[in-house]
PDB file of C-alpha atoms in Angstrom:
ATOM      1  CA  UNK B 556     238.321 187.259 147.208  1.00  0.00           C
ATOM      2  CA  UNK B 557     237.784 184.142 149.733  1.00  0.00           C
ATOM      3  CA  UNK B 558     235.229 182.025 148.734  1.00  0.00           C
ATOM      4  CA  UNK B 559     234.191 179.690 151.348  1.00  0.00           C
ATOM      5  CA  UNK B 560     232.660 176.653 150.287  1.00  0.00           C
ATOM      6  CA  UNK B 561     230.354 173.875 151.629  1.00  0.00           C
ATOM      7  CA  UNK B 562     231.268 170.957 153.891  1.00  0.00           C
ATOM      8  CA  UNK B 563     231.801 167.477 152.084  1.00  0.00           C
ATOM      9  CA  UNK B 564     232.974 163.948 152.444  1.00  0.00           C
ATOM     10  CA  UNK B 565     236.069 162.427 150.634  1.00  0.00           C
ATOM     11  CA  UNK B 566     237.840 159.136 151.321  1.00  0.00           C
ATOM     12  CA  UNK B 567     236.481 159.618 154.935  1.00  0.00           C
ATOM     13  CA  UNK B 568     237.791 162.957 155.390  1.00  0.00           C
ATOM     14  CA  UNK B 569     235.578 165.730 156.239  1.00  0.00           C
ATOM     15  CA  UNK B 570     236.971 168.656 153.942  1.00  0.00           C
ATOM     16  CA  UNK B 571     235.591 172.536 154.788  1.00  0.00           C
ATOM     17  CA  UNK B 572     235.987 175.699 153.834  1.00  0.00           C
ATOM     18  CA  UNK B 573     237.545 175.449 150.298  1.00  0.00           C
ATOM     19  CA  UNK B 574     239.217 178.638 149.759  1.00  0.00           C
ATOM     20  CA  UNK B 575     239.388 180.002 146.325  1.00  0.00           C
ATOM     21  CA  UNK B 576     242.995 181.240 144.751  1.00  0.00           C
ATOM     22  CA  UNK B 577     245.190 182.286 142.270  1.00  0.00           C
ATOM     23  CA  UNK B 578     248.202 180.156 141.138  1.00  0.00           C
ATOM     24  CA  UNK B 579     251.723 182.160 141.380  1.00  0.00           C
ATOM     25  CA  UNK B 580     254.517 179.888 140.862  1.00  0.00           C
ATOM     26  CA  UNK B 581     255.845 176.442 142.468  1.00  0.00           C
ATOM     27  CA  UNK B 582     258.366 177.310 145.212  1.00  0.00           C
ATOM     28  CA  UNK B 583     259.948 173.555 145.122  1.00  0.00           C
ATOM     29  CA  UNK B 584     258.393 169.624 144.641  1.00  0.00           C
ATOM     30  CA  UNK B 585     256.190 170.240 148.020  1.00  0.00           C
ATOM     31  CA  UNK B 586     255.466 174.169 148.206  1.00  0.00           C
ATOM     32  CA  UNK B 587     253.400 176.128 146.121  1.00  0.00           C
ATOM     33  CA  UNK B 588     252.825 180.389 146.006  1.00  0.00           C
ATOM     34  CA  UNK B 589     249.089 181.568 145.357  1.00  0.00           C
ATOM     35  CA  UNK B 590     247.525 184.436 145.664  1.00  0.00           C
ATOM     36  CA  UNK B 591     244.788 185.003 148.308  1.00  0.00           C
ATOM     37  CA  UNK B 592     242.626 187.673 148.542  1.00  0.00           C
ATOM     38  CA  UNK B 593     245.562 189.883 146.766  1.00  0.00           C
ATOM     39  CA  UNK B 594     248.401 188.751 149.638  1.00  0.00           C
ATOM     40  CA  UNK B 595     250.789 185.794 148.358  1.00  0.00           C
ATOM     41  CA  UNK B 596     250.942 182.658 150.106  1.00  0.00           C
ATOM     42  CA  UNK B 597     252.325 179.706 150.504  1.00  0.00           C
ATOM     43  CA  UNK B 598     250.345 176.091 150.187  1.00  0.00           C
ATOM     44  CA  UNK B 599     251.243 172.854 150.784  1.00  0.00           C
ATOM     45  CA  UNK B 600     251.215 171.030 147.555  1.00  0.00           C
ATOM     46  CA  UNK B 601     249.790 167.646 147.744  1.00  0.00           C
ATOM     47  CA  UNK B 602     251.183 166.053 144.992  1.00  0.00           C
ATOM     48  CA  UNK B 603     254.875 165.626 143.893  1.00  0.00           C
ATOM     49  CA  UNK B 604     254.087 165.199 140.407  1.00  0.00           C
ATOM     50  CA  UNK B 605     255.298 167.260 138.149  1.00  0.00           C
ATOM     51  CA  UNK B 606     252.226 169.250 136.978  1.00  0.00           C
ATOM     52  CA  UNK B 607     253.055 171.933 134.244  1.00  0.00           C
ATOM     53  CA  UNK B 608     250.184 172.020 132.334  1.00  0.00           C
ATOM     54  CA  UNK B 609     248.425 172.260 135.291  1.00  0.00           C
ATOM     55  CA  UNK B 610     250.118 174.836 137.575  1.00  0.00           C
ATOM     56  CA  UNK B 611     249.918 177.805 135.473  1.00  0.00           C
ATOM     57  CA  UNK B 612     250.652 181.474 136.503  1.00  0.00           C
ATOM     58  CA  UNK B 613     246.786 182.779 136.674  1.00  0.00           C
ATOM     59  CA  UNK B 614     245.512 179.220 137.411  1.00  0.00           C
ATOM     60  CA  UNK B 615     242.326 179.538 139.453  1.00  0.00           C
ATOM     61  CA  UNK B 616     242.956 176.779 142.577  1.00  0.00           C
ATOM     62  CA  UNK B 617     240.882 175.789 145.623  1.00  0.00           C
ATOM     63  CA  UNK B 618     242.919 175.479 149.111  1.00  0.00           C
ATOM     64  CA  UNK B 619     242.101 172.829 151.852  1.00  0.00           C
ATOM     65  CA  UNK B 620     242.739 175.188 155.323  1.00  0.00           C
ATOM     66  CA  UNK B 621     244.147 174.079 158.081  1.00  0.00           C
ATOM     67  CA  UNK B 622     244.199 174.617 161.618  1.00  0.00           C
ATOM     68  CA  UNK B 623     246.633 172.903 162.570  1.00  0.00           C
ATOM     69  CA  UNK B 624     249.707 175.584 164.366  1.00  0.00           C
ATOM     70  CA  UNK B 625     252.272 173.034 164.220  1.00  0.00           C
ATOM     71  CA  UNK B 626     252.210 173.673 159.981  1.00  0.00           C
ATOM     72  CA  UNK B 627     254.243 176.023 158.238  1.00  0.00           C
ATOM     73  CA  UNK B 628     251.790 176.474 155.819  1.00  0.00           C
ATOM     74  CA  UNK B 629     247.984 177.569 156.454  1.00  0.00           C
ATOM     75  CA  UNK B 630     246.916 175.939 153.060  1.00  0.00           C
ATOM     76  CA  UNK B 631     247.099 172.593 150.583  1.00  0.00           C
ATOM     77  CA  UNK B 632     246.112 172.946 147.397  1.00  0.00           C
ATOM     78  CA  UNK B 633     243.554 170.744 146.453  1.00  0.00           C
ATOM     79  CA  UNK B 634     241.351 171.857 143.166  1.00  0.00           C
ATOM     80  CA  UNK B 635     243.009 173.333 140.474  1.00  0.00           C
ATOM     81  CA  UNK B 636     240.965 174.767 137.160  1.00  0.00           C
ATOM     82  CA  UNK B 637     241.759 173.389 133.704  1.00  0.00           C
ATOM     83  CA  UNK B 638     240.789 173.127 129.804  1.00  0.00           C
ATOM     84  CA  UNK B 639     237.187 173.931 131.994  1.00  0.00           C
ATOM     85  CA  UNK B 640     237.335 171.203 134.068  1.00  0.00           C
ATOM     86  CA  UNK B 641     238.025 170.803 137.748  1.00  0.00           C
ATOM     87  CA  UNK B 642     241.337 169.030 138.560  1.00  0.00           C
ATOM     88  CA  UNK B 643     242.050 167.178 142.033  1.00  0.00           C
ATOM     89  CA  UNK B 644     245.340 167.429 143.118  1.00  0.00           C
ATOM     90  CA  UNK B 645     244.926 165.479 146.756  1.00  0.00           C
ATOM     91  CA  UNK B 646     246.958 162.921 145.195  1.00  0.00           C
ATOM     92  CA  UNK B 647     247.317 161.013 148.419  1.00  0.00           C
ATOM     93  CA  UNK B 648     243.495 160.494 148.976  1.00  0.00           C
ATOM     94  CA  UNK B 649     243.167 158.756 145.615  1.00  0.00           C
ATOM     95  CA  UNK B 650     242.776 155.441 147.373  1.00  0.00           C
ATOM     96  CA  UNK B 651     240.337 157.084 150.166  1.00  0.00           C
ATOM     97  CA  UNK B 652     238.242 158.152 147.235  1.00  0.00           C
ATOM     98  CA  UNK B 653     238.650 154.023 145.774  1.00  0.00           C
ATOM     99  CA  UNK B 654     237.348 152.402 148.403  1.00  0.00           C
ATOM    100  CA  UNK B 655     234.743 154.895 149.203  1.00  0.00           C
ATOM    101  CA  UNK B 656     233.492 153.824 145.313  1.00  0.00           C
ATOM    102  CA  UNK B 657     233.955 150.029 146.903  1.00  0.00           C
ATOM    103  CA  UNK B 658     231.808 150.510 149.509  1.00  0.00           C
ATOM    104  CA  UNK B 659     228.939 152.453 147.575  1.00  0.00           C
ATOM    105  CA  UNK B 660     229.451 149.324 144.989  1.00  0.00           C
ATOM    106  CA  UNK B 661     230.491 151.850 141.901  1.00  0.00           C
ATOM    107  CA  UNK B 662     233.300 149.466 140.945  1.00  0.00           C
ATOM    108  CA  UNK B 663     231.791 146.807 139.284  1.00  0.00           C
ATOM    109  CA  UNK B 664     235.055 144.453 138.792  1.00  0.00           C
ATOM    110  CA  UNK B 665     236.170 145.231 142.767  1.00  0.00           C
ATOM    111  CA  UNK B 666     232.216 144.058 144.128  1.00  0.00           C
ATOM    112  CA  UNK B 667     231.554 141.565 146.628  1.00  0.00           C
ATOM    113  CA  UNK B 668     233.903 141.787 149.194  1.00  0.00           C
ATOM    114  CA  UNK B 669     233.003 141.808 152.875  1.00  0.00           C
ATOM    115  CA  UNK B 670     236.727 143.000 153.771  1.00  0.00           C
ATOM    116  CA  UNK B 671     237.742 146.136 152.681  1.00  0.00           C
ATOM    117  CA  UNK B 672     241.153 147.673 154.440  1.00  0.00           C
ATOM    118  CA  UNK B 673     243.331 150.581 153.397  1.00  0.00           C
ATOM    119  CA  UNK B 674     247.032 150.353 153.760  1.00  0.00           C
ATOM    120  CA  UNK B 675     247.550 146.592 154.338  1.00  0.00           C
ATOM    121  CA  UNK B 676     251.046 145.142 154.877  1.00  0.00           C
ATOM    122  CA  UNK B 677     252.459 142.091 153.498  1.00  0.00           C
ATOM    123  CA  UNK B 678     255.263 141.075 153.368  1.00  0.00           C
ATOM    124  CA  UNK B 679     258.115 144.018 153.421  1.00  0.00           C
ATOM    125  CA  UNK B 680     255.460 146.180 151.239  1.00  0.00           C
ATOM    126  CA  UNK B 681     252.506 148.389 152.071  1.00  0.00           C
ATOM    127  CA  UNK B 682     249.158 147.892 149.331  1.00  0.00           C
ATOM    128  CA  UNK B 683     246.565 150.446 149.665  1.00  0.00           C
ATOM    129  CA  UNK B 684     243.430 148.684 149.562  1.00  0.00           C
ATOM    130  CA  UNK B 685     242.975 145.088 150.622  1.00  0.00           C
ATOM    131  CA  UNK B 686     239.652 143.057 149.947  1.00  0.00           C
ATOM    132  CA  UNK B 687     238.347 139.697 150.907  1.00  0.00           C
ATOM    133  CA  UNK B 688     235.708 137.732 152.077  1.00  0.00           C
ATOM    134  CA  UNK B 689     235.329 135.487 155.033  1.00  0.00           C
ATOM    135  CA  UNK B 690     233.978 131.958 155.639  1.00  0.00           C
ATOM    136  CA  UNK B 691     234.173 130.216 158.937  1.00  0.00           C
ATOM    137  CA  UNK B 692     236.866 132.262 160.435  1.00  0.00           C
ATOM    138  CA  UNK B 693     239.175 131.983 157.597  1.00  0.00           C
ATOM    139  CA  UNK B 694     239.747 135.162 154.766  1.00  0.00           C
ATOM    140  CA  UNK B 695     239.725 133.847 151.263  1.00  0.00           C
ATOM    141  CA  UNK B 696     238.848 135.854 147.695  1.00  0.00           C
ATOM    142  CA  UNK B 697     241.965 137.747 148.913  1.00  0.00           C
ATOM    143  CA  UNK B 698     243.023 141.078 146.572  1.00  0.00           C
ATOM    144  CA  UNK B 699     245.540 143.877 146.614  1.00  0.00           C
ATOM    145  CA  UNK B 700     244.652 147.096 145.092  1.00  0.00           C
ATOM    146  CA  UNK B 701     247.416 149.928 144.348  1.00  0.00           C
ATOM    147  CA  UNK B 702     245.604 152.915 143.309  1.00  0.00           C
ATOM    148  CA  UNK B 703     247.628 155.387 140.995  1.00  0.00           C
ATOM    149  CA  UNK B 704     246.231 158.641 141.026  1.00  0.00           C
ATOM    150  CA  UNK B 705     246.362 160.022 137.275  1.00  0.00           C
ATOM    151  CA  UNK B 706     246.150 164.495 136.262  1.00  0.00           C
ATOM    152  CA  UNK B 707     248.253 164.127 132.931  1.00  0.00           C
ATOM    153  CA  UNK B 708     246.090 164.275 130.104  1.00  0.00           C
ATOM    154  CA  UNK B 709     247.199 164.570 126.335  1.00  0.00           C
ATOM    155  CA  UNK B 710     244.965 164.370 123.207  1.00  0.00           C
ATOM    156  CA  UNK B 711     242.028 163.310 125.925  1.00  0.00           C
ATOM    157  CA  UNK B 712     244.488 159.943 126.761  1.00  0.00           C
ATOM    158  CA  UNK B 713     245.113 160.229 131.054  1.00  0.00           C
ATOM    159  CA  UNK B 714     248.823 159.025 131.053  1.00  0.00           C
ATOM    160  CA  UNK B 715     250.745 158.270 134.416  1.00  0.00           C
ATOM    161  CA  UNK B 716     253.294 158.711 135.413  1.00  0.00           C
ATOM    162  CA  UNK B 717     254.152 162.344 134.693  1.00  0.00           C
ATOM    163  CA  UNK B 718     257.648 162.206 136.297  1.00  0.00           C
ATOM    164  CA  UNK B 719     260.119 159.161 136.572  1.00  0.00           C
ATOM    165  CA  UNK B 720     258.829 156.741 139.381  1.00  0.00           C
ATOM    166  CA  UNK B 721     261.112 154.296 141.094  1.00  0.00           C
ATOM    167  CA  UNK B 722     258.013 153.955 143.692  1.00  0.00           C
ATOM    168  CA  UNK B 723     255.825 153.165 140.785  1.00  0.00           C
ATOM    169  CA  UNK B 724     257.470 150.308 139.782  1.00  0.00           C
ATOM    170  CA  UNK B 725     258.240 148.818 142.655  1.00  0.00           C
ATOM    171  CA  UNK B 726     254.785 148.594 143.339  1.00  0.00           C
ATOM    172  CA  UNK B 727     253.927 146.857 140.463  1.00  0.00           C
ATOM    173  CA  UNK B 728     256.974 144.405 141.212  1.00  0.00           C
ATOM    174  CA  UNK B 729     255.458 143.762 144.532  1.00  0.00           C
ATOM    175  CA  UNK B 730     252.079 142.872 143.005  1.00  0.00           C
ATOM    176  CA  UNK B 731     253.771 140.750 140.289  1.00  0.00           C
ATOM    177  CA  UNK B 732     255.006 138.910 142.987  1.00  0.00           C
ATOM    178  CA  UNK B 733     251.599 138.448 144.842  1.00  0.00           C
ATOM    179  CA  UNK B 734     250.049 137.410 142.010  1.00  0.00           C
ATOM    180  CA  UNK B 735     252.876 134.437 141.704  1.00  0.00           C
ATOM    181  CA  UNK B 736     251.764 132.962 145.033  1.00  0.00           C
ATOM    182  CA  UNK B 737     248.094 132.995 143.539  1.00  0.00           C
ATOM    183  CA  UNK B 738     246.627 136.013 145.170  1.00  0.00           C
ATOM    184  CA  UNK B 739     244.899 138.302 143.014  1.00  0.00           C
ATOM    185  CA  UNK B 740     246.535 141.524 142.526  1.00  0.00           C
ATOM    186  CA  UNK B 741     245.072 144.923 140.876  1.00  0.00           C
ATOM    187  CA  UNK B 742     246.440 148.457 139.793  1.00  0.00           C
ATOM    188  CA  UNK B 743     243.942 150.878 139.923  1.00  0.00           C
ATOM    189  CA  UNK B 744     244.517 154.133 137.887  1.00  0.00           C
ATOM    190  CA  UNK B 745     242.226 156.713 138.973  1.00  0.00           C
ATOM    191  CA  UNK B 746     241.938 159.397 136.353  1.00  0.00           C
ATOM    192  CA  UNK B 747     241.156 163.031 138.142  1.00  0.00           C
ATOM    193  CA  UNK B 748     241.084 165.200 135.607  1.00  0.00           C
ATOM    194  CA  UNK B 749     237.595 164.413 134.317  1.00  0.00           C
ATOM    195  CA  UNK B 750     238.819 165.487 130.598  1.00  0.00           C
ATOM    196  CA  UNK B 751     240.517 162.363 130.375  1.00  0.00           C
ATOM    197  CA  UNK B 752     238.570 159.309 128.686  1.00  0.00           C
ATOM    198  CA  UNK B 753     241.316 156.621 127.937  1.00  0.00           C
ATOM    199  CA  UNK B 754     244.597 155.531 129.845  1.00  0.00           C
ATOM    200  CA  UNK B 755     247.839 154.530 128.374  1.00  0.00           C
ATOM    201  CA  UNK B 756     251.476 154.542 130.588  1.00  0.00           C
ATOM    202  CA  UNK B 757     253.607 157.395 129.829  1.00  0.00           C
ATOM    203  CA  UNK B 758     256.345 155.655 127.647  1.00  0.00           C
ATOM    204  CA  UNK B 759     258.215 159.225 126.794  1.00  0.00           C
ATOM    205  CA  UNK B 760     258.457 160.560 130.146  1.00  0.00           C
ATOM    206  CA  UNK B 761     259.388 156.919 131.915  1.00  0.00           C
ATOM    207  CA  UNK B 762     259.579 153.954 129.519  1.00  0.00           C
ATOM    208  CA  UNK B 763     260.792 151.374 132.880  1.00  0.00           C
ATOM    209  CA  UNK B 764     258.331 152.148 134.553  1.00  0.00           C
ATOM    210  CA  UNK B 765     255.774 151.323 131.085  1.00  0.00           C
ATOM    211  CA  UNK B 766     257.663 148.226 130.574  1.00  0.00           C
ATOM    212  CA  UNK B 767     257.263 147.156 134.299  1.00  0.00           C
ATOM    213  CA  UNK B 768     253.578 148.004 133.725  1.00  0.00           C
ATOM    214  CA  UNK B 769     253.239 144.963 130.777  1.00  0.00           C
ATOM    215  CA  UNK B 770     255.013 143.046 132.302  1.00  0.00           C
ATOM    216  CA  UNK B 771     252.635 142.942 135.257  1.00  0.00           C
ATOM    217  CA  UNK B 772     250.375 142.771 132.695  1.00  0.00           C
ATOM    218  CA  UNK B 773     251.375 139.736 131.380  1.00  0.00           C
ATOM    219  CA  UNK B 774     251.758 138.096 134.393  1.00  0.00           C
ATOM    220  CA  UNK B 775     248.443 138.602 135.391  1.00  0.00           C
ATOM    221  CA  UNK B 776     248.131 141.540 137.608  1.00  0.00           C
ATOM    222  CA  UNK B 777     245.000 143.656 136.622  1.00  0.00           C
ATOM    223  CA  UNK B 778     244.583 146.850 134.949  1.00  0.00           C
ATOM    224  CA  UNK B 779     241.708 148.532 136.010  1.00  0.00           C
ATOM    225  CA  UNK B 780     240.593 152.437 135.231  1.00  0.00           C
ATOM    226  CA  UNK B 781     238.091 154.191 136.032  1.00  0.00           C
ATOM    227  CA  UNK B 782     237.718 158.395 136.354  1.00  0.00           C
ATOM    228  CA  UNK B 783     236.600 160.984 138.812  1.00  0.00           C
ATOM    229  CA  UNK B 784     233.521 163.842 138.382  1.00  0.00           C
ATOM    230  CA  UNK B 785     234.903 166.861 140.614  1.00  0.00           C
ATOM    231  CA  UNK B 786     232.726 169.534 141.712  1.00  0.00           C
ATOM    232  CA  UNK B 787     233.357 171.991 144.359  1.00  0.00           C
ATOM    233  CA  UNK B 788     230.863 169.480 146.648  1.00  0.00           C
ATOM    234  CA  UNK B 789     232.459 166.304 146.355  1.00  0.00           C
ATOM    235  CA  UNK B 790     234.722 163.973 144.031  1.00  0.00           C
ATOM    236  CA  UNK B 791     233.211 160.845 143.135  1.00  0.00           C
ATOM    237  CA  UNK B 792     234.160 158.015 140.938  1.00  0.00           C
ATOM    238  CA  UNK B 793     231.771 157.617 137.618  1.00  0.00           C
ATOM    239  CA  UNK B 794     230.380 155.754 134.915  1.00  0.00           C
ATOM    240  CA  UNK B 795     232.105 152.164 133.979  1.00  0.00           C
ATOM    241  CA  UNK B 796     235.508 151.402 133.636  1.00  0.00           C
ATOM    242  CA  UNK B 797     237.354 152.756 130.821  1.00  0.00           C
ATOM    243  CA  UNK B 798     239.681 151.687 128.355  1.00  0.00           C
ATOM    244  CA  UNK B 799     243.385 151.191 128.253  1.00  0.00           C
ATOM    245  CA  UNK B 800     246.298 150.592 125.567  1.00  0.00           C
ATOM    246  CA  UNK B 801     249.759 149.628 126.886  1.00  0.00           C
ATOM    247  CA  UNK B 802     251.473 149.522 123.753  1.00  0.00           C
ATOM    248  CA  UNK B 803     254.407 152.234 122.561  1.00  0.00           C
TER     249      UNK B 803
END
């Protein structure tokens, strides 16, 4: 049966029309098969994780329409159900839904900044969020912010990543190398599967990239984590920021 669902903001998107599913099976890294109203179909899958303990056969998932005739798929998916919580798999608006929390001052550590951009460039590299104040004309209390988005969950520990990431680290070699020139640099991991209470990197699944991860650590780029609350309304960052253990 189609369930359409209310109208709500995320990351500055307007999302409509939720339209509730079955999980089938994962066509490839990009494509998934649900079932709609009894007739299979194919939805765009918004994140290239990998996602097995999440994308079950008989999975209950919400789809994101579109209208858009150019696309060779009507749907994304964008909720998926799980261990009875509510799962957001828009993996690319993870830094929408960051600054959003910014700008509604929900981030205690990332407060005070009259400059808030998404996708800044420095450099050769691309940063998600970039803050700073100004003072006669002149930006200074500059930050970069990489937001990880974050679904794997074991013993109630969010872990990222859940697949290999060369992307990953090279991120967190670019901020290593921002924070060497003195400019404050932050990864943000962004749990989204609200079951998850702690963070740790995933050491078994891709130990470089959890090396890379202390060493930014230890040369003084932030760690900061904080989780979402997902309802069929909205998804929101809540509460404080939580706690996180680097170590094997």
């Amino acid at each position: 049966m189609i369930c359409f669902l209310n109208i709500f903001l995320l990351g500055g998107i307007i999302i409509t029309d939720l339209v509730k599913a079955v999980f089938r099976n994962r066509a490839n890294r990009f494509i998934a098969e649900v079932e709609v109203d009894g007739k299979l179909e194919r939805a765009h899958l918004p994140n290239t994780g990998r996602c097995k303990e999440l994308l079950i056969d008989g999975a209950t998932v919400y789809l994101l329409p579109s209208d858009n005739p150019n696309r060779k798929t009507r749907y994304s998916l964008f909720l998926v159900e799980n261990n009875g919580a509510l799962v957001a798999m828009y993996s690319q608006q993870a830094s929408g839904i960051v600054i959003d929390a910014i700008k509604k001052n929900k981030i205690a550590e990332l407060s005070g900044y009259s400059v808030i951009e998404a996708e800044k460039t420095i450099d050769n590299s691309r940063i998600d969020i970039y803050l700073a104040n100004e003072e006669n004309g002149i930006l200074v209390d500059e930050t970069y912010v990489e937001v990880k988005s974050v679904t794997l969950i074991k013993d109630g520990k969010a872990q990222f990543p859940d697949a290999p990431t060369e992307r990953g680290r090279k991120h967190l070699r670019e901020l290593i190398g921002l924070k060497k020139r003195g400019i404050r640099a932050v990864v943000f991991f962004l749990i989204e599967h609200p079951n998850g209470n702690s963070f740790r990197p995933n050491w078994e699944n891709d130990p470089e990239f959890s090396k890379t991860l202390n060493e930014a650590y230890d040369a003084g780029v932030e760690i900061i984590v904080y989780k979402t609350e997902n309802t069929l309304e909205s998804i929101e960052v809540t509460g404080e920021a939580l706690d996180f253990d680097l170590s094997l």
